[in-house]
Each structure stands twice: as C-alpha cells, then as structure tokens.
Amino acid sequence: MNMKEGVGENSYAKNSSYQKSILSRAKPFIEETIVELYNRTSPQCLTIADLGCSSGPNSLFVISELLKAISVVYQKLGRRSPPEFQVFLNDLPENDFNTIFKSIPYFFKKFSSENGQEVGPSFVAGVPGSFYNRLFPTKTLNFVHSFYAVHWLSQVPQGIENNKGNVYLARTSPSNVYKAYAEQFNRDFSVFLSLRSIEMVIGGCMVITIKGRRSLNLPSKDIRYFWEVFSKTLSDMVSEGLIEEAKLDSFNLPFYTPCTEEVQTIIQSEGSFDLNRVETFDVDWDTSEDYVNREFVCDKIKSGKFVANMARAVVEPIFVSHFGDSTIEDLFCRYAKDVGEILAKERPMTTTLVICMTKNETS
Amino acid sequence: MNMKEGVGENSYAKNSSYQKSILSRAKPFIEETIVELYNRTSPQCLTIADLGCSSGPNSLFVISELLKAISVVYQKLGRRSPPEFQVFLNDLPENDFNTIFKSIPYFFKKFSSENGQEVGPSFVAGVPGSFYNRLFPTKTLNFVHSFYAVHWLSQVPQGIENNKGNVYLARTSPSNVYKAYAEQFNRDFSVFLSLRSIEMVIGGCMVITIKGRRSLNLPSKDIRYFWEVFSKTLSDMVSEGLIEEAKLDSFNLPFYTPCTEEVQTIIQSEGSFDLNRVETFDVDWDTSEDYVNREFVCDKIKSGKFVANMARAVVEPIFVSHFGDSTIEDLFCRYAKDVGEILAKERPMTTTLVICMTKNETS
C-alpha cells in the first residue's frame, strides 16, 4: 500500500486532515511514552523510526511533536543539553520521499522560529521498504512510531475467493473469510513485532495507532461499515455494466481492523514487548463537520466529497491497479454520493486503537 | 549542485559512464580502506555514508563493491558471520531519491543472485542535506565515502566580479580570482572535515574522490581547460546576441580543483584526520573512445556529444537557473561541436585525486 504521490487535488498530502484529527487524539499517548523513555534512559541520541510515514504534512508533524515534548522536559530534568535526534522516516519504495525531503529545510526553519533553539541537532533520513521486512540494524532504535499503517496487511488473505461482491469483511461474508482475515493479521502483526524487537534496544518504546473495532465478536458494525459502502458503489457499477462482476468478486482489501483483545493476545504470545496500554476512541467519518446537537450532517454533498477524497487519497493506487484508470473518477464520484446519503441519515464512526509497548529483555 | 533527475536522455542516470570509469580507478583504494577498517575494528554493524550520491546507477555501485569486499574477507578472518551494513545515501534535498529508492529492491535481488548469501543484512537510508552542514549524529559513522562531489563549493567565491567572460578559472582570469577560489575551497573543505570529524567514530575512515589538478602553480592547463571550452561556447552565443554579455560576465561555477599539496595542507591544518594516502590519475575526456596508437579521437561528432551529454547531466540545473531554459539545447549542441573540434586535434585529460584518511583521537 502506498499513498497517492505529489501535492495535487487528490493526493494524500492534500487530503490528510482526517489523519491529522486522529493524530491529535493519539498525540498525548505518543508524547507521554517518549518523555517517559527519555526520563528513564537519557540517551545522547534518541533514534526514532516512523513506520509508514507516507508523504503528506503529517509525516513531519509527529516528529515536531516529539522534538517539542523532549525540549520541554530536558531542562526540567536538569540535563545540560538536549539530546540529538536521528529520525528515520519509513515507507514503501514507491512512496514520494522527494516531496518530504524538499520540505525538510522549510520544516526545520519554521520549527526553530516557533520553538527557539531549545532543540538539539536533528537528523532526518528516509528508509524505503516494507515494515514486514527488516529495516534497521540490530538494537539501534530507541523509539518506534507507526500511525495508520499497521492495519494494512502484507497481502490479501488466501482462500477467500468466496467473498463475492464484498471488498472487505461484510455481513454477507462467509465465516472462513472472517477467519482468514483474522489469521493473516495475527501472522503479520507477529512478524512486525519480532522484527522490531530485533531492531530496538531493550527498554525502547513503540506506539502504534491503527484502525480497529470495538467489539470482539465478528461481524460487528464498526469494522465493515466503511468498506461496505464501497462494495455497494462497485455493485451498482457492475449492474450498470461499467465493471465486470468477476473483477469485483476477485477484489479484497489487504486490511484488518483488530479489537483490543486480539492485539493483546498477539503481543503476549509473540513475547518481545510488554504492553503498557491500549487506548480506544471513535471519530466521525467527516472530521470537518460540526455536529453540535445533531445526529447527521448538514450538507451531505460536501461531507460525502470530504470522506470520498480522504478515502481516495489512501486507496486510489490499489483500486487503479485492480479496476483500471478509467473507472476511478466515476467510482469516487458515486462513492461520495453514497456516503453523503448515509451521513444525511446517521452518524457512523470509525474506531482507532493506540497501542503503547516497551521492548522487554527476552532476546 | 544537484544532478538532472529522472531517467531521460539527458539525465545523470543515463550519462554517468564517465563517472563509472573514474570510479573503477578509485575502487581499489576504497576497497583497501574499508577492508583495513573492518580488520582493525570488526564492528557488529558497519555504518557507511556516501556523501553526494546523486541518482544514477553509480549510487548503488560503490555500495555493492563495499559489500562484496567485506564478504570476501570476513570468512578469511575467521569471523563467524558477516557484519550488518547501514548505508546512508546523502545528497541535496532536490536530488531524485525516489528513483534510487525504487531501484533498491531490484539491486539487492540482483546482488544476492550474483554473490550468494555471504553478505550480512544491509539497510539503506536516504539523507537529504548539504555536506557543508551536519548530517549525522555524533560518532555514528565508521566509513565515509564521497565521489566527485567535494569539488563543488558551498557557494561561488565572493569578490570575483572581474572574472568577466569566464565561467571558472582561466588564463585570462585576474589573480584575485585565483586567490578567491583557493580560499573558498580551503574554508569549505575545512568545514567538511570538521563536521565529519564530529560524526565519525575514532579510527573511522574516509575516502574522497574529487577532480583535481597536477600542478601546484596557477594557472595550470588541466584545471581550466574543460571549463574554458564552455566560456568559448558562451562567448560565441554572446557575440551572436543569443545571451546577454552581462549574464555571462556574472556567471561563475562554484567549483574548485585542488592539487595534492593543497589538500594535504588543509587536512593537516584542520587536524581531525590522519592522511593515509593521496592517489592521482588522469583520464581522457571521452572515456568511451579507444585511443590505441592515436593522439586524437576518430569520430569528433560522437565524442563531442559524449562529453557534452556527460557535462550536461551534471551542470544543466545550474546553467538553466542562470541562463534560462530556452538557451540550454542550443548551448549544449554548440558545446558538443566545440569539444569535438578539440578532441579531433589533441587528447586532453582531467585529473582525479583519491584521498584516504583516518579519524584521529583529537576530540
């Protein structure tokens, strides 16, 4: 999974306000974890990896929050000088690193003018590669952060050919499909943990924010609703002869939204990390809408477009590679309309999990 | 200075065979240095920086040679397993890192199939920034490599407004211009050394390959000849009214070709590095030409084009930003012709220096 590159109308860079809104909710846990880590270990250089950084303004937002948090505490702790920071921004090789790299000089200029000179020397590097492979040398990372990336699986689960008409888990999905998705996440997240465990120093911390679900039982409304709208839009296009039925039937997203219990079980069973906390919160689909005293949006066209643009920025490459370039404009236009109809009647939410862990001495 | 991006006809990627030919000459010194470093220190992870990596196939060529060299020796030395490698590819933020990053998976696949599994886990990161600034945390690098980059100055020397009609040092340059260029290199190279000295571990090694000159005395033929052809081409375009005279008069390249003695003096005076050796060699302008028993090229049009394309891939961005987009095609076409005329009559060379140093304990 790579985001749509560049800075154009449908790019991830221009449609990441939803992510930003989730990120502000996760921020206190990220800050608290890195400050605790710094207090406890006081390294001369804090080596930080951001896994699945993408290429929007959010790529450097987390970094700036981490630098600020440390610059506030190092003086309180009586340290004479702030630590150095080495920040590794990771994403797939197809990610638009050029756009991030060009923005770095401006970012640091703006950062110093807003925060004074209280931050130590900071060094940014880009690391291309999948986080389901090794990315860093042994025991070199103090802090690992990953935002809205680890819910993407390494591949579509095998043996789910019978999930016809759906692009993800849905009410009509057969039970083997539910099982296959859960098992794929179990394997992928275990691999992710064991690789990071090699790369991190003992006592190092990791904070992972992912899409999740509230309820342990499958099926549950929150996990499938968002992608079920896509299935509906695509089915309409199949009925109108715009997309072949077989194309839709063979399409499934490499994506999974675990609940807290699943995450806890995997972390415990993999064994390299102590789970410090899992926070859960729900956010409206349209994060730009003001819902005071309402149970639905005021402007369904505007809200539908907002949600569709946000989804498009994330999944356009994967849809294009399966359905082809020519259907995309129509698909997202229809999707915006379908989403708008739902938002005019009810107020669906998505669930987010923030998982905070410490690398233990098992190694 | 950044190279022309992408993989098109005039890109650096497609016109780096000259650099490749120089690189093969420098290779034995680079290999010998890293093998000696590994024998002496045997780190669990060799942290390597390539400063001014650019975006052509050469970016990963050096890395593959280093990995191969180590994989040959670690077994001879009785080490049970090869070291890990962390490789930082550095260039200016405008460099085309995306193209390098996309080629990395293929590079490692090809590398393993050609060299077996005898190489340890290798991790590549991109580092955007000028090597005249800090790029890495304190004492983290074991080996620093820089190829054909450090002859680029941080800026055009000040106070050389009287170097009219020339784009670099030339026979007609006033003596203050010679002095200003030498002093700018002295300052820049000293800064370069002192920054790397902070970033490298004690005992770490650095190998720098740059354009240089044979003779201590200025002016000497080899340092100015190559760019004097540019001055001639541009002057012709001024006479024909295609370029304003003032535009040419105000243009000077941020570039310097030191001789061995200058480099020695600066390294000694900066004090952080012990100079192990400086190698010097000369290479024909047209590295593709077979000169057996000849003193000039056979095909002046082909050779002129070869040299012009190679120069264009390196300096196009700097020429475009000064003279504008519209003159470039014409300029390099004329330049190819002018170079061809010279190569049909004589056999000019450029000089290259390979400088091998070890970080000492002064810190």
XYZ file of C-alpha atoms in Angstrom:
726
model
C 0.000 0.000 0.000
C 1.397 3.348 -0.990
C -0.433 6.659 -0.883
C -1.135 8.778 -3.923
C 2.016 10.825 -4.525
C 2.620 14.514 -5.216
C 0.686 17.525 -3.964
C -2.290 17.581 -6.422
C -6.044 17.764 -5.676
C -6.438 14.027 -4.912
C -3.014 13.487 -3.329
C -2.568 12.168 0.163
C -0.733 15.405 1.013
C -3.866 17.464 0.340
C -6.355 15.028 1.941
C -4.858 14.101 5.244
C -6.946 16.242 7.600
C -8.820 13.126 8.785
C -5.482 11.558 9.719
C -4.438 14.803 11.393
C -7.551 14.764 13.503
C -6.887 11.163 14.641
C -3.243 12.065 15.217
C -4.160 14.838 17.667
C -6.154 12.302 19.651
C -3.181 9.908 19.734
C -0.649 12.655 20.489
C -0.869 12.641 24.310
C -0.026 8.906 24.423
C 2.875 9.309 21.989
C 4.268 12.266 23.953
C 3.854 10.619 27.316
C 5.654 7.495 26.073
C 8.670 9.309 24.608
C 9.030 11.590 27.628
C 8.935 8.566 29.947
C 11.527 6.854 27.716
C 13.802 9.897 27.799
C 13.465 10.274 31.599
C 14.289 6.637 32.105
C 17.211 6.241 29.673
C 18.562 9.727 28.738
C 20.360 8.633 25.559
C 22.844 11.068 23.978
C 20.954 10.492 20.742
C 17.314 9.445 20.519
C 16.920 7.211 17.473
C 13.335 7.283 16.276
C 11.637 5.401 13.442
C 8.315 6.421 11.937
C 6.995 3.391 10.054
C 4.585 4.082 7.192
C 5.239 7.828 7.252
C 3.541 8.497 3.878
C 4.248 11.828 2.175
C 1.766 14.400 3.493
C 2.247 17.171 6.033
C 1.620 14.573 8.773
C 4.987 12.928 8.020
C 6.815 15.679 9.859
C 4.005 16.598 12.282
C 4.709 13.686 14.640
C 8.415 14.438 14.558
C 7.836 18.058 15.532
C 5.620 16.978 18.433
C 8.282 14.556 19.682
C 11.036 17.179 19.461
C 8.855 19.707 21.295
C 7.942 17.252 24.045
C 11.594 16.439 24.746
C 12.718 20.063 24.538
C 10.220 20.908 27.286
C 11.373 18.182 29.664
C 15.155 18.034 29.307
C 15.631 21.302 31.172
C 13.211 20.338 33.951
C 15.276 17.203 34.442
C 18.450 19.265 34.922
C 20.129 17.900 31.785
C 22.650 20.421 30.474
C 21.818 19.986 26.803
C 19.031 18.441 24.772
C 19.680 15.064 23.123
C 20.412 14.701 19.430
C 17.608 13.202 17.358
C 18.021 10.767 14.498
C 14.689 10.299 12.783
C 14.075 7.564 10.203
C 11.006 8.094 8.025
C 9.987 4.757 6.538
C 7.522 3.840 3.824
C 7.382 1.599 0.744
C 9.923 2.362 -2.024
C 7.091 3.800 -4.172
C 6.307 6.467 -1.548
C 7.032 10.047 -2.595
C 10.134 10.685 -0.471
C 11.259 13.528 -2.763
C 8.327 15.688 -1.633
C 9.078 15.032 2.051
C 12.808 15.695 1.601
C 12.221 19.003 -0.185
C 10.001 20.158 2.685
C 12.537 19.363 5.436
C 14.660 22.562 5.263
C 11.490 24.705 5.498
C 10.152 22.494 8.274
C 13.249 22.974 10.460
C 13.379 26.714 9.752
C 9.739 27.114 10.797
C 10.224 24.786 13.764
C 13.164 26.785 15.174
C 11.428 30.123 14.669
C 8.396 28.822 16.596
C 10.254 26.908 19.282
C 13.536 28.752 19.741
C 16.877 26.997 19.879
C 15.951 24.596 22.668
C 16.009 21.534 20.433
C 19.161 19.508 19.878
C 20.661 18.722 16.461
C 18.106 16.706 14.480
C 18.876 14.448 11.543
C 16.252 13.050 9.200
C 16.710 10.033 6.919
C 14.297 8.218 4.611
C 14.123 4.421 4.707
C 12.373 2.694 1.796
C 10.944 -0.765 2.451
C 8.097 -2.817 3.906
C 7.869 -2.964 7.698
C 7.130 -6.669 7.246
C 10.858 -6.944 6.449
C 13.915 -5.869 8.463
C 14.579 -2.149 8.022
C 17.234 -1.272 10.626
C 20.411 -2.752 12.145
C 20.200 -4.759 15.355
C 19.437 -2.831 18.571
C 19.627 0.652 17.118
C 16.165 2.140 17.693
C 15.033 3.829 20.926
C 11.528 4.696 19.832
C 9.264 3.349 17.116
C 6.140 5.132 15.987
C 3.624 3.994 13.405
C 0.477 5.837 12.507
C -2.404 4.357 10.492
C -0.218 1.852 8.674
C -0.151 -1.487 10.518
C -3.833 -2.175 9.714
C -2.547 -2.772 6.142
C -1.724 -6.441 5.764
C 1.302 -7.816 3.919
C -1.128 -9.436 1.427
C -4.788 -10.272 0.841
C -5.584 -13.384 2.932
C -5.537 -16.651 0.958
C -8.634 -18.771 0.306
C -11.281 -16.064 0.368
C -12.443 -16.437 -3.243
C -15.970 -16.908 -1.883
C -16.144 -13.329 -0.510
C -18.027 -12.328 -3.659
C -19.441 -8.825 -4.023
C -17.509 -7.546 -0.965
C -14.198 -5.672 -0.850
C -13.609 -6.491 2.847
C -15.444 -8.241 5.670
C -19.195 -7.680 5.384
C -22.431 -9.037 6.818
C -22.688 -11.358 3.825
C -19.082 -12.650 4.087
C -18.793 -16.421 4.742
C -17.231 -17.385 8.100
C -13.992 -18.699 6.525
C -13.361 -15.147 5.260
C -13.562 -13.740 8.791
C -11.175 -16.426 9.976
C -8.720 -15.862 7.107
C -8.565 -12.109 7.749
C -8.000 -12.550 11.498
C -5.274 -15.152 10.920
C -3.484 -13.001 8.332
C -3.380 -10.110 10.811
C -2.140 -12.439 13.524
C 0.747 -13.615 11.311
C 1.597 -10.130 10.017
C 1.472 -8.367 13.369
C 3.568 -11.133 14.975
C 6.201 -10.736 12.236
C 6.084 -6.958 12.680
C 6.695 -7.295 16.432
C 9.501 -9.821 16.124
C 11.365 -7.711 13.522
C 11.047 -4.535 15.604
C 12.144 -6.496 18.630
C 15.487 -7.222 16.889
C 15.912 -3.594 15.788
C 15.059 -1.939 19.099
C 17.201 -1.529 22.202
C 15.955 -3.200 25.379
C 13.699 -0.736 27.189
C 12.855 1.056 23.956
C 9.237 2.023 23.318
C 6.774 1.658 20.472
C 3.458 3.455 19.910
C 1.218 2.149 17.138
C -2.013 3.807 16.076
C -4.301 1.725 13.843
C -7.897 1.429 12.744
C -9.629 -1.119 14.943
C -13.019 -2.184 16.159
C -14.846 -2.001 19.486
C -16.336 -5.447 19.656
C -14.585 -8.795 19.933
C -17.405 -10.603 18.155
C -17.454 -10.777 14.402
C -19.285 -9.472 12.481
C -19.568 -6.094 14.243
C -20.930 -2.961 12.630
C -17.950 -0.632 13.018
C -15.420 -2.824 11.222
C -17.287 -3.347 7.986
C -19.496 -0.353 7.503
C -16.949 1.942 5.875
C -15.861 -0.559 3.209
C -19.397 -1.903 2.733
C -20.280 1.406 1.118
C -17.518 0.731 -1.423
C -18.986 -2.718 -2.083
C -22.385 -1.088 -2.689
C -20.959 1.541 -5.074
C -18.985 -1.085 -7.003
C -22.036 -3.424 -7.178
C -24.072 -0.577 -8.694
C -21.371 -0.133 -11.327
C -21.450 -3.884 -12.003
C -25.265 -3.773 -12.539
C -24.807 -0.907 -14.991
C -22.174 -2.880 -16.883
C -19.365 -0.442 -16.034
C -17.318 -3.022 -14.116
C -17.173 -6.777 -14.758
C -18.731 -8.829 -11.978
C -15.662 -11.099 -11.821
C -13.452 -8.032 -11.219
C -15.461 -7.068 -8.148
C -15.725 -10.664 -6.898
C -11.944 -11.126 -7.017
C -11.141 -7.880 -5.221
C -10.401 -7.854 -1.469
C -8.521 -5.253 0.522
C -5.324 -6.265 2.371
C -6.606 -4.606 5.505
C -7.721 -5.605 9.005
C -9.235 -3.819 11.985
C -8.456 -5.764 15.158
C -10.073 -5.266 18.549
C -8.106 -4.653 21.748
C -8.312 -8.293 22.864
C -6.788 -9.585 19.610
C -3.897 -7.120 19.838
C -3.254 -8.039 23.489
C -3.203 -11.748 22.691
C -0.757 -11.368 19.792
C 1.639 -9.143 21.757
C 1.607 -11.559 24.702
C 2.099 -14.594 22.504
C 4.949 -13.038 20.467
C 6.587 -12.142 23.767
C 9.125 -9.401 22.937
C 7.099 -6.465 24.222
C 5.336 -5.516 27.444
C 2.002 -3.917 26.647
C 1.710 -0.711 28.649
C -1.705 0.425 27.481
C -4.232 0.291 24.664
C -6.433 3.344 24.181
C -9.560 3.267 22.044
C -11.532 6.153 20.609
C -14.188 6.764 17.955
C -14.121 9.509 15.352
C -16.793 10.696 12.882
C -16.235 9.907 9.220
C -16.395 13.598 8.403
C -13.954 15.186 10.826
C -14.563 18.647 9.355
C -18.276 18.673 10.247
C -19.648 20.412 13.300
C -22.177 18.014 14.836
C -23.407 20.147 17.755
C -26.854 18.808 18.736
C -27.231 16.852 15.516
C -27.209 13.212 14.605
C -26.420 13.713 10.910
C -24.501 16.144 8.657
C -25.989 19.415 7.314
C -24.522 19.248 3.830
C -24.478 15.695 2.519
C -22.793 16.625 -0.772
C -19.902 18.420 0.901
C -19.486 15.732 3.569
C -19.707 12.894 1.038
C -16.970 14.544 -1.012
C -14.791 15.103 2.040
C -14.940 11.433 3.044
C -14.524 10.208 -0.553
C -11.458 12.414 -1.145
C -9.916 11.191 2.075
C -10.524 7.544 1.116
C -9.338 8.155 -2.444
C -6.017 9.619 -1.289
C -5.364 6.394 0.596
C -6.720 3.663 -1.680
C -6.600 5.104 -5.208
C -3.401 3.230 -6.223
C -4.800 -0.131 -5.115
C -8.137 0.486 -6.911
C -6.425 1.677 -10.085
C -4.203 -1.387 -10.241
C -7.251 -3.687 -9.995
C -10.081 -1.840 -11.768
C -8.056 0.316 -14.157
C -7.604 4.051 -14.545
C -10.783 4.734 -16.492
C -13.300 3.798 -13.769
C -11.686 5.754 -10.924
C -13.238 9.190 -11.461
C -16.734 7.715 -11.771
C -16.198 5.355 -8.824
C -15.203 8.060 -6.357
C -17.915 10.403 -7.598
C -20.553 7.726 -6.956
C -18.916 6.765 -3.696
C -19.115 10.399 -2.482
C -22.830 10.397 -3.272
C -23.433 7.067 -1.498
C -21.511 8.219 1.566
C -23.454 11.514 1.564
C -26.776 9.632 1.654
C -25.677 7.695 4.747
C -24.313 10.757 6.526
C -27.592 12.604 5.955
C -29.386 9.925 7.988
C -26.980 8.690 10.619
C -23.613 9.346 12.214
C -21.202 6.454 11.657
C -17.853 6.387 13.422
C -14.564 4.583 12.955
C -12.628 3.159 15.871
C -8.945 3.791 16.473
C -6.569 1.896 18.759
C -3.396 3.406 20.234
C -1.044 0.684 21.460
C 1.916 1.549 23.734
C 4.606 -1.090 24.342
C 8.077 -1.471 25.870
C 10.736 -3.823 24.479
C 11.484 -6.359 27.200
C 14.638 -8.386 27.890
C 13.565 -11.527 26.013
C 16.406 -11.790 23.493
C 24.522 21.429 -7.038
C 22.035 18.720 -7.830
C 22.129 16.441 -10.859
C 19.414 16.300 -13.505
C 16.703 13.992 -12.140
C 14.806 11.061 -13.663
C 15.978 8.543 -16.231
C 15.515 10.512 -19.511
C 18.001 11.079 -22.374
C 19.901 13.917 -20.632
C 19.547 12.626 -17.063
C 22.516 11.951 -14.837
C 21.335 8.333 -14.600
C 21.836 7.843 -18.335
C 25.113 9.797 -18.619
C 27.276 8.611 -15.811
C 29.635 6.286 -17.686
C 32.442 8.859 -17.315
C 31.935 8.760 -13.557
C 31.796 4.964 -13.668
C 35.131 4.862 -15.431
C 36.738 7.121 -12.791
C 35.063 5.066 -10.078
C 36.706 1.847 -11.274
C 40.074 3.581 -10.990
C 39.295 4.702 -7.428
C 37.782 1.342 -6.415
C 40.980 -0.407 -5.244
C 41.713 2.408 -2.752
C 38.132 2.418 -1.463
C 38.137 -1.368 -1.049
C 41.541 -1.482 0.581
C 40.479 1.190 3.078
C 37.224 -0.467 4.137
C 38.822 -3.899 4.400
C 41.605 -2.484 6.587
C 38.936 -0.721 8.693
C 36.954 -3.943 9.110
C 40.076 -5.980 10.000
C 41.093 -3.422 12.577
C 37.733 -2.768 14.257
C 35.281 -5.618 13.367
C 32.118 -3.689 14.246
C 28.845 -5.650 14.528
C 27.381 -3.102 12.128
C 29.390 -1.074 9.615
C 27.779 2.339 9.289
C 28.651 3.871 5.943
C 27.790 7.275 4.479
C 28.017 8.080 0.777
C 28.052 11.884 0.504
C 26.793 13.355 -2.767
C 25.426 10.025 -4.008
C 23.412 11.553 -6.878
C 20.710 9.408 -8.502
C 22.324 7.327 -11.249
C 23.353 3.681 -11.270
C 26.620 4.718 -9.595
C 24.713 5.498 -6.362
C 24.492 1.808 -5.562
C 27.639 0.674 -7.405
C 30.003 1.769 -4.619
C 27.795 0.137 -2.024
C 27.845 -3.176 -3.875
C 31.648 -3.035 -4.132
C 31.960 -2.383 -0.398
C 29.611 -5.243 0.494
C 31.483 -7.588 -1.825
C 34.882 -6.607 -0.434
C 33.793 -7.300 3.144
C 32.010 -10.543 2.255
C 35.277 -11.829 0.799
C 37.371 -11.048 3.859
C 35.147 -11.802 6.859
C 35.480 -15.569 6.343
C 39.255 -15.400 5.820
C 39.449 -13.602 9.147
C 37.623 -16.433 10.879
C 34.598 -14.305 11.806
C 31.529 -16.497 12.160
C 29.104 -14.156 10.423
C 29.357 -11.093 8.199
C 28.643 -7.684 9.766
C 25.398 -5.817 9.222
C 25.625 -2.769 6.952
C 23.810 0.501 7.444
C 24.277 2.655 4.376
C 23.298 6.325 4.264
C 22.984 7.801 0.788
C 23.271 11.573 1.028
C 22.628 14.321 -1.463
C 20.857 17.705 -1.594
C 17.088 17.657 -0.875
C 16.428 18.302 -4.592
C 18.178 15.060 -5.590
C 15.942 12.371 -7.069
C 15.857 9.948 -4.132
C 12.608 8.361 -5.396
C 14.430 6.866 -8.390
C 17.191 5.432 -6.167
C 14.699 4.045 -3.648
C 12.625 2.317 -6.326
C 15.763 0.599 -7.644
C 16.883 -0.769 -4.259
C 14.740 -3.957 -4.133
C 15.949 -4.955 -7.632
C 19.531 -4.060 -6.677
C 19.548 -6.366 -3.648
C 17.828 -9.179 -5.566
C 20.450 -8.981 -8.332
C 23.244 -8.596 -5.800
C 22.293 -11.783 -3.892
C 21.844 -13.816 -7.050
C 25.334 -12.792 -8.191
C 27.079 -13.027 -4.833
C 25.205 -15.684 -2.900
C 24.089 -15.239 0.685
C 27.506 -14.310 2.055
C 26.557 -10.708 2.767
C 25.037 -9.651 6.086
C 21.738 -7.813 6.458
C 22.048 -4.464 4.657
C 19.923 -1.401 5.331
C 19.801 1.624 3.058
C 18.578 5.093 4.062
C 18.486 8.393 2.183
C 19.734 11.548 3.891
C 18.790 14.868 2.281
C 21.047 17.848 3.009
C 24.280 19.653 2.195
C 27.500 18.034 3.410
C 28.583 21.519 4.432
C 26.092 21.089 7.290
C 25.789 18.378 9.946
C 24.037 15.298 8.556
C 24.504 12.574 11.185
C 24.503 12.168 14.975
C 27.773 12.365 16.902
C 30.219 9.456 16.493
C 27.948 7.189 14.474
C 29.801 6.666 11.166
C 32.507 4.037 10.581
C 33.210 4.824 6.965
C 32.583 7.899 4.831
C 32.780 7.831 1.062
C 32.331 10.713 -1.323
C 32.712 10.505 -5.061
C 33.000 13.513 -7.380
C 31.114 15.836 -5.045
C 33.525 17.717 -2.759
C 34.984 19.722 -5.686
C 31.614 21.543 -5.610
C 31.944 24.562 -3.326
C 29.272 25.726 -0.877
C 28.984 28.940 -2.941
C 30.635 30.942 -5.714
C 33.632 32.761 -4.147
C 32.949 36.409 -3.238
C 34.643 39.343 -4.970
C 35.273 37.797 -8.379
C 33.078 40.167 -10.393
C 36.150 40.889 -12.548
C 36.306 37.316 -13.899
C 34.452 38.529 -16.997
C 33.870 36.168 -19.925
C 34.964 33.115 -17.914
C 32.819 30.567 -16.077
C 35.729 29.310 -13.941
C 39.468 29.930 -13.590
C 41.012 30.658 -16.997
C 44.222 32.025 -18.454
C 42.602 35.461 -18.609
C 41.334 35.392 -15.001
C 42.810 38.116 -12.745
C 44.971 36.884 -9.858
C 42.400 37.821 -7.162
C 40.040 35.306 -8.782
C 42.586 32.500 -8.373
C 43.072 33.508 -4.761
C 39.328 33.717 -4.041
C 38.691 30.241 -5.463
C 41.542 28.665 -3.496
C 40.416 30.342 -0.272
C 36.793 29.286 -0.749
C 37.902 25.663 -1.174
C 40.121 25.957 1.888
C 37.180 27.174 4.003
C 34.689 24.653 2.582
C 36.942 21.621 2.816
C 37.951 22.561 6.385
C 34.266 22.798 7.363
C 33.591 19.474 5.625
C 36.395 17.789 7.593
C 35.404 19.235 10.945
C 31.744 18.214 10.531
C 32.654 14.662 9.504
C 35.096 14.523 12.378
C 32.169 15.027 14.801
C 30.028 12.421 13.040
C 32.679 9.690 12.732
C 33.935 7.265 15.343
C 37.629 7.479 16.244
C 39.556 5.209 13.875
C 36.863 5.506 11.222
C 37.958 6.040 7.617
C 37.048 8.403 4.815
C 37.815 8.112 1.091
C 37.105 11.158 -1.073
C 37.454 11.190 -4.846
C 37.436 14.639 -6.487
C 38.503 16.420 -9.631
C 41.889 17.962 -9.036
C 44.940 19.256 -10.856
C 48.505 18.029 -11.248
C 50.403 21.244 -10.754
C 50.687 23.404 -7.651
C 51.218 26.555 -9.678
C 48.255 28.507 -11.001
C 47.259 28.827 -13.771
C 47.871 25.271 -14.920
C 46.383 23.791 -18.069
C 44.495 20.836 -16.619
C 42.381 22.804 -14.151
C 40.874 25.291 -16.551
C 40.777 23.669 -19.953
C 37.499 21.802 -19.569
C 35.511 24.837 -18.443
C 37.324 27.162 -20.836
C 35.532 25.441 -23.685
C 32.253 26.442 -22.018
C 33.473 30.033 -21.786
C 34.261 29.921 -25.516
C 30.833 28.465 -26.437
C 29.029 31.020 -24.271
C 31.130 33.900 -25.689
C 30.147 32.846 -29.210
C 26.493 32.952 -28.166
C 27.058 36.429 -26.679
C 28.563 37.673 -29.996
C 25.529 36.347 -31.853
C 23.197 38.137 -29.447
C 21.754 34.906 -28.030
C 22.980 35.557 -24.488
C 23.446 38.937 -22.802
C 27.093 39.769 -22.140
C 26.286 40.718 -18.534
C 24.753 37.274 -17.980
C 27.978 35.560 -18.981
C 30.165 38.036 -17.059
C 28.240 37.433 -13.831
C 28.352 33.621 -14.087
C 30.986 31.617 -12.207
C 30.873 27.973 -11.226
C 31.000 27.036 -7.514
C 33.739 24.531 -8.245
C 37.420 24.007 -7.427
C 40.080 21.524 -8.473
C 42.790 21.398 -5.814
C 46.234 19.826 -6.181
C 47.607 17.236 -3.752
C 49.653 19.808 -1.800
C 46.601 21.995 -1.095
C 44.585 19.021 0.142
C 47.457 17.871 2.381
C 47.859 21.326 3.914
C 44.143 21.689 4.681
C 43.833 18.213 6.254
C 46.905 18.841 8.424
C 45.770 22.270 9.478
C 42.189 21.148 10.330
C 43.753 18.354 12.384
C 40.984 15.753 12.849
C 42.232 13.275 10.265
C 45.481 11.458 9.521
C 46.123 11.446 5.786
C 46.950 7.904 4.715
C 47.478 8.486 1.006
C 46.566 10.642 -1.965
C 46.427 8.962 -5.355
C 46.350 10.927 -8.594
C 45.391 9.747 -12.057
C 44.434 11.251 -15.423
C 41.512 10.179 -17.576
C 40.550 11.115 -21.141
C 37.531 13.377 -21.617
C 35.903 10.746 -23.787
C 36.148 7.581 -21.709
C 34.253 5.567 -24.342
C 36.908 6.170 -27.064
C 39.561 3.611 -27.906
C 42.798 5.580 -28.282
C 45.164 2.748 -29.270
C 48.114 4.377 -31.071
C 46.255 7.645 -31.574
C 46.593 11.121 -30.185
C 43.051 12.245 -31.085
C 39.551 10.769 -31.452
C 38.287 9.089 -34.648
C 34.760 10.495 -34.614
C 34.718 14.079 -33.371
C 30.911 14.389 -33.577
C 30.248 11.291 -31.495
C 32.975 12.145 -28.974
C 31.857 15.771 -28.711
C 28.326 14.620 -27.978
C 29.510 12.076 -25.413
C 31.462 14.696 -23.455
C 28.686 17.304 -23.797
C 25.985 14.901 -22.558
C 28.134 13.949 -19.615
C 28.739 17.620 -18.720
C 25.081 18.459 -19.287
C 23.865 15.744 -16.903
C 25.988 17.353 -14.180
C 25.622 21.100 -14.774
C 22.295 21.537 -16.572
C 20.363 22.657 -13.465
C 22.937 25.338 -12.610
C 23.041 26.630 -16.226
C 19.243 26.664 -16.517
C 18.854 28.659 -13.329
C 21.288 31.317 -14.603
C 20.803 31.425 -18.376
C 17.203 30.184 -18.584
C 15.591 27.136 -20.140
C 15.472 28.395 -23.722
C 19.240 28.592 -24.344
C 20.124 25.136 -22.991
C 19.506 22.978 -26.061
C 21.491 25.337 -28.293
C 24.268 25.763 -25.726
C 24.967 22.037 -25.337
C 24.692 21.430 -29.068
C 27.344 24.103 -29.733
C 29.406 22.901 -26.806
C 29.449 19.349 -28.262
C 30.734 20.779 -31.546
C 33.435 22.879 -29.834
C 34.583 19.901 -27.761
C 34.629 17.711 -30.891
C 36.960 20.177 -32.642
C 39.432 20.000 -29.757
C 39.286 16.190 -29.495
C 39.989 15.863 -33.231
C 43.321 17.626 -32.707
C 44.559 16.725 -29.245
C 43.897 14.472 -26.280
C 43.051 16.459 -23.150
C 42.779 14.743 -19.786
C 41.220 15.561 -16.445
C 42.979 14.806 -13.190
C 41.367 12.970 -10.293
C 42.522 12.784 -6.662
C 41.635 9.935 -4.311
C 42.190 10.956 -0.693
C 42.244 8.312 2.079
C 42.085 9.453 5.726
C 41.603 8.048 9.237
C 39.787 9.925 12.014
C 42.309 10.501 14.797
C 41.798 10.993 18.534
C 41.779 14.795 18.522
C 38.360 15.439 20.059
